Coordinates of C-alpha atoms (C1' of nucleotides) in Angstrom, one line a residue:
Chain H
M1 CA 0.2 0.0 0.0
N2 CA 2.8 2.4 1.0
L3 CA 6.1 2.6 -1.1
A4 CA 8.2 -0.5 -0.1
P5 CA 10.5 0.6 2.9
P6 CA 14.1 1.4 1.7
D7 CA 12.5 3.4 -1.1
A8 CA 11.5 6.4 1.4
L9 CA 15.2 7.0 2.6
A10 CA 16.3 6.5 -1.4
A11 CA 14.1 9.0 -2.4
K12 CA 15.2 11.8 0.0
I13 CA 19.0 10.8 -0.8
S14 CA 18.6 11.1 -4.4
L15 CA 17.0 14.4 -4.1
H16 CA 20.6 15.5 -3.8
T17 CA 22.5 12.5 -5.3
P18 CA 21.6 9.9 -7.6
L19 CA 22.2 6.8 -6.8
T20 CA 23.7 3.8 -8.1
D21 CA 22.4 0.3 -7.8
P22 CA 24.9 -0.9 -5.3
E23 CA 24.2 2.1 -3.0
R24 CA 20.6 1.2 -3.4
A25 CA 21.5 -2.0 -2.4
A26 CA 23.5 -1.0 0.7
L27 CA 20.3 1.1 1.9
G28 CA 18.2 -1.6 1.1
G29 CA 20.4 -3.7 3.3
F30 CA 19.5 -1.3 6.4
V31 CA 16.1 -2.2 6.4
R32 CA 16.3 -5.8 5.7
R33 CA 15.0 -6.5 9.2
T34 CA 12.4 -4.2 11.1
Q35 CA 10.7 -4.1 14.0
T36 CA 7.4 -2.9 15.4
V37 CA 7.4 -0.3 18.3
L38 CA 4.0 0.6 20.1
P39 CA 3.0 4.1 20.6
G40 CA 4.4 5.6 24.0
V41 CA 7.5 3.4 23.8
T42 CA 10.8 4.8 24.4
L43 CA 13.6 3.7 22.1
A44 CA 16.4 5.6 23.4
A45 CA 16.6 7.7 26.3
A46 CA 18.9 10.3 27.2
G47 CA 22.2 9.3 28.6
E48 CA 22.5 6.1 26.7
P49 CA 25.4 5.8 24.7
L50 CA 24.9 6.5 21.0
D51 CA 25.7 3.5 19.2
I52 CA 22.9 2.8 16.9
A53 CA 21.1 4.9 14.3
T54 CA 17.5 4.1 13.5
I55 CA 15.5 4.4 10.3
V56 CA 11.9 5.1 10.0
V57 CA 10.4 2.8 7.8
D58 CA 6.6 3.5 8.6
G59 CA 4.8 5.6 11.5
M60 CA 5.8 8.5 13.1
L61 CA 8.5 8.8 15.9
A62 CA 10.0 11.9 17.6
R63 CA 12.8 13.2 19.5
T64 CA 12.0 14.5 23.1
K65 CA 13.4 16.2 25.9
M66 CA 11.5 16.2 29.4
L67 CA 11.7 18.5 32.2
R68 CA 12.2 16.8 35.8
D69 CA 8.4 18.0 36.4
G70 CA 7.0 15.9 33.4
R71 CA 6.9 18.9 30.8
R72 CA 7.8 17.7 27.6
Q73 CA 8.9 19.0 24.3
I74 CA 8.9 17.5 21.0
L75 CA 12.4 18.9 19.1
S76 CA 11.4 17.2 16.0
L77 CA 9.0 14.8 14.3
L78 CA 10.7 11.7 12.3
L79 CA 8.8 10.6 9.5
P80 CA 9.2 7.5 7.2
G81 CA 12.8 7.7 5.5
D82 CA 14.5 9.4 8.3
L83 CA 17.7 8.3 9.1
V84 CA 18.2 9.1 12.8
D85 CA 21.3 9.7 14.6
A86 CA 23.6 8.3 11.6
H87 CA 27.1 10.2 12.3
A88 CA 26.2 11.2 15.9
S89 CA 28.5 8.4 17.1
V90 CA 31.3 11.6 17.3
L91 CA 29.2 12.1 20.6
K92 CA 29.5 9.6 23.5
T93 CA 26.1 9.7 25.1
R94 CA 22.4 10.9 23.9
D95 CA 21.1 14.0 25.2
D96 CA 17.3 13.3 24.2
N97 CA 14.8 10.7 23.8
L98 CA 13.5 9.1 20.7
E99 CA 10.1 8.1 21.5
A100 CA 7.2 6.5 19.1
L101 CA 4.2 8.3 18.7
S102 CA 2.2 5.9 16.9
R103 CA 2.6 2.2 16.0
S104 CA 5.5 2.3 13.8
E105 CA 8.2 0.0 11.6
V106 CA 11.8 0.9 12.6
A107 CA 15.1 -0.3 11.3
I108 CA 18.1 -0.3 14.2
V109 CA 21.3 -0.1 12.7
P110 CA 24.5 -0.1 14.8
Q111 CA 26.6 2.8 14.2
S112 CA 29.8 0.7 13.1
R113 CA 27.9 -0.7 10.1
V114 CA 26.4 2.8 9.1
A115 CA 30.5 3.6 9.1
E116 CA 30.9 0.6 7.2
V117 CA 28.8 1.6 4.4
G118 CA 29.8 5.1 4.5
A119 CA 33.4 4.0 3.9
Q120 CA 32.2 1.7 0.9
H121 CA 30.3 4.0 -0.5
P122 CA 31.7 7.9 -0.3
R123 CA 28.3 9.2 -1.6
L124 CA 26.4 7.8 1.2
H125 CA 29.0 8.8 3.7
E126 CA 28.2 12.3 2.5
A127 CA 24.3 11.8 1.9
F128 CA 24.2 10.6 5.9
L129 CA 25.9 13.4 6.7
R130 CA 23.6 15.7 4.7
E131 CA 20.7 14.2 6.3
A132 CA 21.8 15.0 9.9
F133 CA 22.4 18.5 8.9
I134 CA 19.0 19.0 7.2
E135 CA 17.5 17.8 10.4
A136 CA 19.6 20.3 12.4
A137 CA 18.3 22.9 10.0
I138 CA 14.6 21.9 10.8
V139 CA 15.2 21.5 14.7
R140 CA 16.4 25.5 14.2
E141 CA 13.1 26.6 12.4
W142 CA 11.2 24.5 15.1
V143 CA 12.8 27.1 17.5
L144 CA 11.7 30.2 15.3
N145 CA 7.8 28.2 15.6
V146 CA 8.2 27.6 19.2
G147 CA 9.7 31.2 20.2
Q148 CA 8.1 33.5 17.8
R149 CA 5.0 32.7 16.1
N150 CA 1.9 32.4 18.1
A151 CA -0.1 29.1 18.0
M152 CA -2.1 29.1 15.2
E153 CA 0.6 30.2 13.0
A154 CA 2.7 27.6 14.5
L155 CA 0.6 24.9 13.9
A156 CA -0.4 26.3 10.1
H157 CA 3.6 26.1 10.0
L158 CA 4.2 22.7 11.1
F159 CA 1.4 21.0 8.8
C160 CA 3.2 22.9 5.9
E161 CA 6.4 21.1 7.1
L162 CA 5.2 17.8 7.4
H163 CA 3.1 18.2 4.0
Y164 CA 6.4 18.9 2.3
R165 CA 8.2 16.1 4.0
M166 CA 6.0 13.5 3.6
N167 CA 5.4 14.5 -0.1
A168 CA 9.0 14.5 -0.8
V169 CA 8.8 10.3 0.3
G170 CA 5.6 10.0 -1.7
R171 CA 3.5 9.9 1.3
V172 CA 0.8 12.3 0.3
A173 CA -2.1 11.7 -2.0
K174 CA -4.8 14.5 -2.8
G175 CA -2.8 16.6 -0.2
A176 CA -3.7 13.7 2.5
F177 CA -1.7 12.0 4.5
A178 CA -1.2 9.9 7.9
F179 CA -1.1 11.9 11.0
P180 CA -1.4 9.5 14.1
L181 CA -0.4 12.4 16.9
R182 CA -2.2 12.8 19.7
Q183 CA -3.2 16.6 20.3
Q184 CA -1.0 16.2 23.4
D185 CA 1.8 15.7 21.3
L186 CA 1.1 18.4 19.0
A187 CA 0.9 20.6 22.2
D188 CA 4.1 19.4 23.4
A189 CA 5.4 20.1 19.6
L190 CA 4.4 23.7 20.0
G191 CA 4.9 24.6 23.4
V192 CA 1.8 25.2 24.3
S193 CA -1.1 23.5 26.6
A194 CA -3.2 20.9 25.2
V195 CA -6.1 22.9 25.9
H196 CA -5.0 25.8 24.0
L197 CA -3.7 23.7 21.1
N198 CA -7.4 22.2 20.9
R199 CA -8.8 25.6 20.4
V200 CA -6.3 26.8 17.8
F201 CA -6.9 23.4 16.3
L202 CA -10.5 23.8 15.8
Q203 CA -10.2 27.2 14.8
L204 CA -7.9 26.1 12.2
R205 CA -10.3 23.5 10.8
E206 CA -13.0 26.0 10.6
T207 CA -11.0 28.1 8.2
G208 CA -11.4 25.0 5.8
L209 CA -7.7 25.1 4.8
V210 CA -7.0 21.8 6.7
T211 CA -9.4 18.7 7.7
A212 CA -8.7 16.1 9.9
G213 CA -10.1 12.4 10.6
G214 CA -9.3 9.1 11.3
K215 CA -5.8 9.6 11.8
T216 CA -5.1 11.3 8.5
L217 CA -4.6 15.0 7.8
T218 CA -5.6 16.6 4.9
I219 CA -4.6 19.9 3.3
V220 CA -7.2 21.3 1.5
D221 CA -6.0 24.7 0.6
L222 CA -2.0 24.4 0.6
S223 CA -1.1 27.9 -0.7
G224 CA -3.5 29.5 1.9
L225 CA -2.0 27.5 4.7
R226 CA 1.3 28.4 3.6
Q227 CA 0.3 32.1 3.8
A228 CA -1.3 31.6 6.9
A229 CA 2.1 30.2 8.2
H230 CA 4.3 32.5 6.2
F231 CA 5.8 29.3 5.1
D232 CA 8.9 29.0 3.2
S233 CA 10.4 25.7 2.3
D234 CA 13.9 26.5 2.1
Y235 CA 15.1 25.3 5.2
L236 CA 14.1 21.8 4.1
H237 CA 16.6 21.9 1.6
L238 CA 14.4 19.6 -0.6
D239 CA 16.2 21.2 -3.7
R240 CA 14.9 19.1 -6.6
A241 CA 11.3 18.0 -4.9
N242 CA 8.3 19.8 -4.4
T243 CA 8.9 22.0 -7.8
A244 CA 5.2 21.4 -8.4
L245 CA 4.4 22.4 -5.0
S246 CA 6.3 25.7 -4.7
A247 CA 4.6 27.3 -7.6
Chain C
M1 CA 44.6 39.8 28.3
N2 CA 42.7 36.9 27.0
L3 CA 43.9 33.4 25.9
A4 CA 45.6 33.9 22.5
P5 CA 43.0 33.4 19.5
P6 CA 43.7 30.0 18.6
D7 CA 43.7 28.6 22.0
A8 CA 40.0 28.7 22.4
L9 CA 39.1 26.8 19.4
A10 CA 42.1 24.0 20.5
A11 CA 41.1 24.2 24.1
K12 CA 37.5 22.9 23.1
I13 CA 38.7 20.6 20.7
S14 CA 41.4 19.0 23.2
L15 CA 38.4 18.2 25.6
H16 CA 37.6 15.1 23.6
T17 CA 40.9 14.8 21.1
P18 CA 44.4 15.3 22.4
L19 CA 46.1 17.4 20.0
T20 CA 49.5 17.0 18.4
D21 CA 51.6 20.0 17.4
P22 CA 50.8 20.1 13.7
E23 CA 47.3 19.5 14.3
R24 CA 47.1 22.7 16.8
A25 CA 49.4 24.3 14.1
A26 CA 46.8 23.6 11.2
L27 CA 44.0 25.3 13.6
G28 CA 46.5 28.2 14.0
G29 CA 46.6 28.5 10.3
F30 CA 42.7 29.4 10.6
V31 CA 42.9 32.3 12.7
R32 CA 46.0 33.6 11.0
R33 CA 44.4 36.4 9.6
T34 CA 41.3 37.8 11.4
Q35 CA 38.9 40.6 10.8
T36 CA 36.7 43.2 12.9
V37 CA 32.9 43.1 12.8
L38 CA 30.9 45.9 14.5
P39 CA 27.7 45.0 16.2
G40 CA 24.6 44.9 14.4
V41 CA 26.6 43.5 11.2
T42 CA 25.2 40.4 9.3
L43 CA 28.3 38.5 8.3
A44 CA 26.0 35.9 6.1
A45 CA 22.4 36.0 5.3
A46 CA 20.0 33.2 4.6
G47 CA 20.1 32.4 0.8
E48 CA 23.5 32.8 0.4
P49 CA 25.8 30.0 -0.6
L50 CA 27.4 27.8 2.5
D51 CA 30.8 28.3 1.2
I52 CA 32.8 30.0 4.1
A53 CA 33.2 28.6 7.9
T54 CA 33.6 31.1 10.5
I55 CA 35.7 30.8 13.7
V56 CA 34.8 33.2 16.5
V57 CA 38.3 34.4 18.2
D58 CA 36.7 37.2 20.1
G59 CA 33.1 38.9 20.8
M60 CA 30.0 37.2 20.6
L61 CA 27.7 36.5 17.7
A62 CA 24.5 34.7 16.9
R63 CA 22.5 32.4 14.4
T64 CA 19.3 34.1 13.8
K65 CA 16.1 33.9 11.8
M66 CA 13.9 36.4 11.0
L67 CA 10.0 36.6 10.3
R68 CA 8.7 39.0 7.6
D69 CA 7.3 41.2 9.8
G70 CA 10.7 41.9 11.9
R71 CA 10.2 39.2 14.5
R72 CA 13.6 37.9 15.3
Q73 CA 14.8 34.9 16.8
I74 CA 18.1 33.8 18.3
L75 CA 18.8 30.2 17.6
S76 CA 22.5 30.1 19.4
L77 CA 25.0 32.4 20.7
L78 CA 28.4 32.1 19.2
L79 CA 31.3 32.4 21.6
P80 CA 35.2 32.5 21.3
G81 CA 36.4 29.3 20.0
D82 CA 33.4 28.1 18.2
L83 CA 33.6 26.8 14.7
V84 CA 30.3 28.0 12.7
D85 CA 29.2 26.0 9.6
A86 CA 32.3 23.8 9.1
H87 CA 31.3 21.0 7.3
A88 CA 27.6 22.8 6.5
S89 CA 29.0 22.5 2.6
V90 CA 27.1 19.6 2.3
L91 CA 24.0 21.9 2.0
K92 CA 24.2 24.3 -0.7
T93 CA 22.5 27.6 0.8
R94 CA 22.0 29.0 4.4
D95 CA 19.0 29.1 6.1
D96 CA 20.0 31.5 8.6
N97 CA 21.8 34.6 9.3
L98 CA 25.2 35.1 11.1
E99 CA 25.2 38.3 12.9
A100 CA 27.7 40.0 15.4
L101 CA 26.3 41.2 18.5
S102 CA 29.2 42.9 19.7
R103 CA 32.3 43.9 18.5
S104 CA 34.3 40.7 17.5
E105 CA 37.1 39.1 15.8
V106 CA 36.2 36.7 13.4
A107 CA 38.4 34.5 11.1
I108 CA 36.6 33.6 7.9
V109 CA 37.4 30.4 6.3
P110 CA 36.9 29.0 2.5
Q111 CA 35.0 25.6 3.2
S112 CA 37.5 24.3 0.6
R113 CA 40.4 25.0 2.9
V114 CA 38.3 23.2 6.1
A115 CA 38.4 20.3 3.8
E116 CA 41.9 20.1 3.1
V117 CA 42.9 20.6 6.5
G118 CA 40.4 17.9 7.5
A119 CA 41.9 15.6 5.0
Q120 CA 45.4 16.0 6.1
H121 CA 44.3 15.5 9.7
P122 CA 41.5 13.0 10.0
R123 CA 41.2 13.7 13.8
L124 CA 40.7 17.5 12.9
H125 CA 37.9 16.5 10.5
E126 CA 36.5 14.4 13.2
A127 CA 36.8 17.0 15.6
F128 CA 35.1 19.9 13.5
L129 CA 32.1 17.2 12.7
R130 CA 31.8 17.0 16.5
E131 CA 31.7 20.6 17.2
A132 CA 29.0 20.8 14.6
F133 CA 26.5 17.9 16.4
I134 CA 27.6 19.7 19.8
E135 CA 26.1 23.1 18.4
A136 CA 22.8 20.9 17.1
A137 CA 22.5 19.6 20.7
I138 CA 22.9 23.0 22.2
V139 CA 19.9 24.2 20.0
R140 CA 18.1 21.2 20.8
E141 CA 18.1 22.4 24.8
W142 CA 17.3 25.7 23.2
V143 CA 14.1 24.6 21.8
L144 CA 13.5 23.4 25.3
N145 CA 14.2 26.7 26.8
V146 CA 11.9 28.6 24.7
G147 CA 9.2 26.0 24.3
Q148 CA 8.9 25.0 28.2
R149 CA 10.5 27.1 30.3
N150 CA 9.3 30.0 31.6
A151 CA 11.1 33.5 31.3
M152 CA 13.1 33.4 35.0
E153 CA 14.1 29.7 34.4
A154 CA 14.9 30.1 30.8
L155 CA 17.3 33.0 31.6
A156 CA 18.7 31.3 34.3
H157 CA 19.3 28.2 32.0
L158 CA 21.1 30.2 29.2
F159 CA 23.4 32.1 31.9
C160 CA 24.0 28.6 33.0
E161 CA 24.9 27.4 29.8
L162 CA 27.2 30.8 28.9
H163 CA 29.3 30.2 32.1
Y164 CA 30.1 26.4 31.1
R165 CA 30.8 27.6 27.7
M166 CA 33.0 30.4 28.5
N167 CA 34.7 28.2 31.2
A168 CA 35.6 25.6 28.7
V169 CA 37.7 28.1 26.7
G170 CA 39.2 29.7 29.9
R171 CA 37.1 33.2 29.5
V172 CA 36.1 32.9 33.2
A173 CA 37.5 34.1 36.1
K174 CA 35.9 34.2 39.6
G175 CA 32.7 33.6 38.0
A176 CA 32.5 36.7 35.5
F177 CA 32.8 36.7 31.9
A178 CA 32.4 39.1 29.1
F179 CA 28.6 39.7 28.2
P180 CA 28.1 42.6 25.7
L181 CA 24.6 41.7 24.7
R182 CA 21.7 44.0 24.8
Q183 CA 18.5 43.2 26.9
Q184 CA 16.9 43.0 23.4
D185 CA 19.1 40.1 21.9
L186 CA 18.3 38.1 25.5
A187 CA 14.7 38.7 24.6
D188 CA 15.0 37.8 21.0
A189 CA 17.3 34.3 22.6
L190 CA 14.4 33.5 25.0
G191 CA 11.6 34.3 22.9
V192 CA 10.1 37.2 24.9
S193 CA 9.5 40.7 24.7
A194 CA 12.3 43.1 25.6
V195 CA 9.8 44.9 28.2
H196 CA 9.4 41.4 30.0
L197 CA 12.5 40.5 29.8
N198 CA 13.8 43.3 31.6
R199 CA 11.5 42.8 34.4
V200 CA 12.8 39.2 34.8
F201 CA 16.5 39.9 34.7
L202 CA 15.9 42.5 37.4
Q203 CA 14.3 40.0 39.2
L204 CA 17.0 37.8 39.0
R205 CA 19.5 40.0 39.8
E206 CA 17.3 40.8 43.3
T207 CA 18.1 37.3 43.8
G208 CA 21.7 38.0 44.2
L209 CA 22.3 34.8 42.2
V210 CA 24.3 36.9 39.6
T211 CA 25.2 40.3 39.0
A212 CA 25.7 42.4 35.7
G213 CA 27.2 45.8 34.9
G214 CA 29.5 46.8 32.2
K215 CA 29.3 44.4 29.6
T216 CA 30.0 41.9 32.0
L217 CA 27.9 39.2 33.6
T218 CA 28.9 37.6 37.1
I219 CA 27.7 34.3 38.4
V220 CA 27.6 34.6 42.0
D221 CA 26.4 31.4 43.2
L222 CA 26.6 29.0 40.2
S223 CA 25.1 26.1 42.3
G224 CA 21.9 28.0 43.1
L225 CA 21.6 29.2 39.7
R226 CA 21.9 25.9 38.5
Q227 CA 19.3 24.8 40.7
A228 CA 16.9 27.8 39.7
A229 CA 17.4 26.6 36.0
H230 CA 17.3 22.8 36.7
F231 CA 20.4 22.9 34.5
D232 CA 22.2 19.6 33.6
S233 CA 25.2 20.6 31.8
D234 CA 25.2 17.0 29.6
Y235 CA 23.8 18.6 26.5
L236 CA 27.2 20.3 25.8
H237 CA 29.0 17.5 26.0
L238 CA 32.1 19.1 27.5
D239 CA 33.3 15.7 29.0
R240 CA 36.6 16.5 30.6
A241 CA 35.8 20.3 31.4
N242 CA 34.3 21.6 34.2
T243 CA 34.9 18.6 36.3
A244 CA 35.4 21.4 39.1
L245 CA 32.0 22.9 38.4
S246 CA 29.9 19.8 38.0
A247 CA 30.2 19.0 41.7
Chain F
dC1 C1' 27.9 68.5 25.5
dG2 C1' 24.0 67.1 22.7
dG3 C1' 22.2 63.5 20.5
dT4 C1' 21.3 58.6 20.4
dT5 C1' 20.3 54.1 22.1
dA6 C1' 19.5 51.1 25.9
dT7 C1' 17.3 50.3 30.1
dT8 C1' 13.6 50.9 33.5
dT9 C1' 8.9 51.9 34.9
dG10 C1' 3.6 52.2 34.6
dA11 C1' -0.7 51.2 32.8
dC12 C1' -3.4 48.1 30.3
dC13 C1' -4.7 44.3 27.5
dG14 C1' -4.6 39.9 25.4
dA15 C1' -2.8 35.0 24.5
dC16 C1' -2.5 31.4 26.8
dT17 C1' -2.5 28.4 31.3
dT18 C1' -5.0 25.8 34.7
dC19 C1' -8.4 23.2 36.9
dA20 C1' -12.5 20.7 36.2
dA21 C1' -16.2 18.7 34.1
dC22 C1' -18.2 16.5 30.5
dT23 C1' -18.5 14.1 25.8
dG24 C1' -17.5 10.8 22.5
dC25 C1' -15.4 7.2 21.3
dA26 C1' -13.1 2.2 21.2
dG27 C1' -11.9 -2.0 23.9
dT28 C1' -13.2 -5.3 27.3
dG29 C1' -15.6 -8.1 29.7
dG30 C1' -19.9 -10.1 31.9
Chain Z
dC1 C1' -25.6 -7.3 23.8
dC2 C1' -24.7 -3.9 27.1
dA3 C1' -22.2 -2.2 31.0
dC4 C1' -17.8 -0.8 32.4
dT5 C1' -13.3 1.1 31.6
dG6 C1' -10.2 4.3 30.0
dC7 C1' -8.3 7.6 26.7
dA8 C1' -8.6 11.5 23.8
dG9 C1' -11.0 15.3 22.8
dT10 C1' -14.0 19.4 23.9
dT11 C1' -16.1 23.0 26.6
dG12 C1' -16.3 26.6 30.5
dA13 C1' -14.6 29.9 33.9
dA14 C1' -10.7 32.3 36.2
dG15 C1' -6.8 33.4 36.4
dT16 C1' -1.6 34.7 35.2
dC17 C1' 2.2 35.1 32.4
dG18 C1' 3.6 37.9 29.0
dG19 C1' 2.4 41.6 25.1
dT20 C1' 2.0 46.6 23.7
dC21 C1' 2.2 51.4 24.1
dA22 C1' 4.1 54.8 25.8
dA23 C1' 7.1 57.7 28.5
dA24 C1' 10.7 58.7 31.3
dT25 C1' 15.2 57.8 33.0
dA26 C1' 20.2 56.3 32.2
dA27 C1' 24.0 55.0 29.7
dC28 C1' 26.6 55.7 25.9
dC29 C1' 29.5 58.1 22.3
dG30 C1' 31.3 61.3 19.2

DNA sequence: CGGTTATTTGACCGACTTCAACTGCAGTGG
DNA sequence: CCACTGCAGTTGAAGTCGGTCAAATAACCG
């Protein structure tokens, strides 16, 4: 029903680097064995060693940080095709958590194997690095979302981002894509309370720009939503993708 | 009066990797020629090519993002010894601005030279990568600051971070270090208004935990400040440094 | 010293929070 | 089949943190 697992990551990488068959095969090796994780499960927690990378095959995960009193911040959403913590082995221990927000399929790859594949395929090495830097760019935009935009703008902006990122891996059909988050997760992503998020989300749906239901989000009017959010996709570094969307 | 320029970067790197003399010399080559930038000057703007790295020799700069209506968010503060945008050449264009917050000394290094030195000195290559990942970790903590902590906690947390980072490059004496920011900059860092920041900053000074004056910030009671901020320095990945502070 | 910029203060307003209750829905077991 | 349970979503009321506007100091700089 969805693209076969390896394709999402390969699709993202080939936005910047055309891939040869051996390179595709190497990527395929990463996701040969996947495992299912249930919503709420923490795959990796702050303080643990950074010895594994994770590839999201299906579902939605998040990088999170917690405060002692239970406050929780989502730092970025991890979508199918995302390669998480590759190259992070230059640091010893994690400083954040990797948490499943929905039932998801992931492939867990030891850093040593990522390094081996990188050594054999220099362009993959560079591509992995690029993915890490793009995630950093997404987190920087996230700061802007949380720090400067009000809840409505921030929500609209987040939905735009998800649309572009899901589209880049072929997971958008007629403006709709899987969206399994609870409102509490959205609230923790934007740094507002769940109650306030609920009201703002209702308001946004009333505008008719988006509809939601059954764990699916539909962007009805992308250009209207982009305007509401002042969304500019440059920070996603999608380059060759979404040329149809940017019009 | 301060450490000689190259020492700050070398000091940070040697927290993780002991450096040989040739490696130190290579770093010294980066900062042989520096230039002065005045407060408010934008060294590099979003949309420009990512073809240079910048080393902060003295002063304070910031990575910033702007919204069309003038709202401004500071994404991270760049201190002496920081190596900015090394390795970022895997991406084509900047998505943020590099702005001087005070009169500063910086060295501008073409990405090609960073790459050459990295090729000659593999451990420097890895060290540059590590610096980039540490900055990403700092930005992630920044999201938590802006999204979950209130203004007082966030301000105390930021001051703790600065103390640790300045200490790691030998720029702290008796709890005091150079702090040339305007309150407007602090406000843009925390995502609050300058008026509110002013009141909160006054309140924090009234607690006696910190004092400020003459572009200098003094942490009077670090452990008290850490408690107020619930500060945990793990995310700075300082490893061997600050062992005296962590007590 | 004059002109500019940064900080401080006051008054008022609005976005967002908190607490609490209620609805709707899906799963479970009797 | 229907109660029971639990969780996500929705709604209301009251309060607070932080925003805005505006003006008054205070510090800085040529």
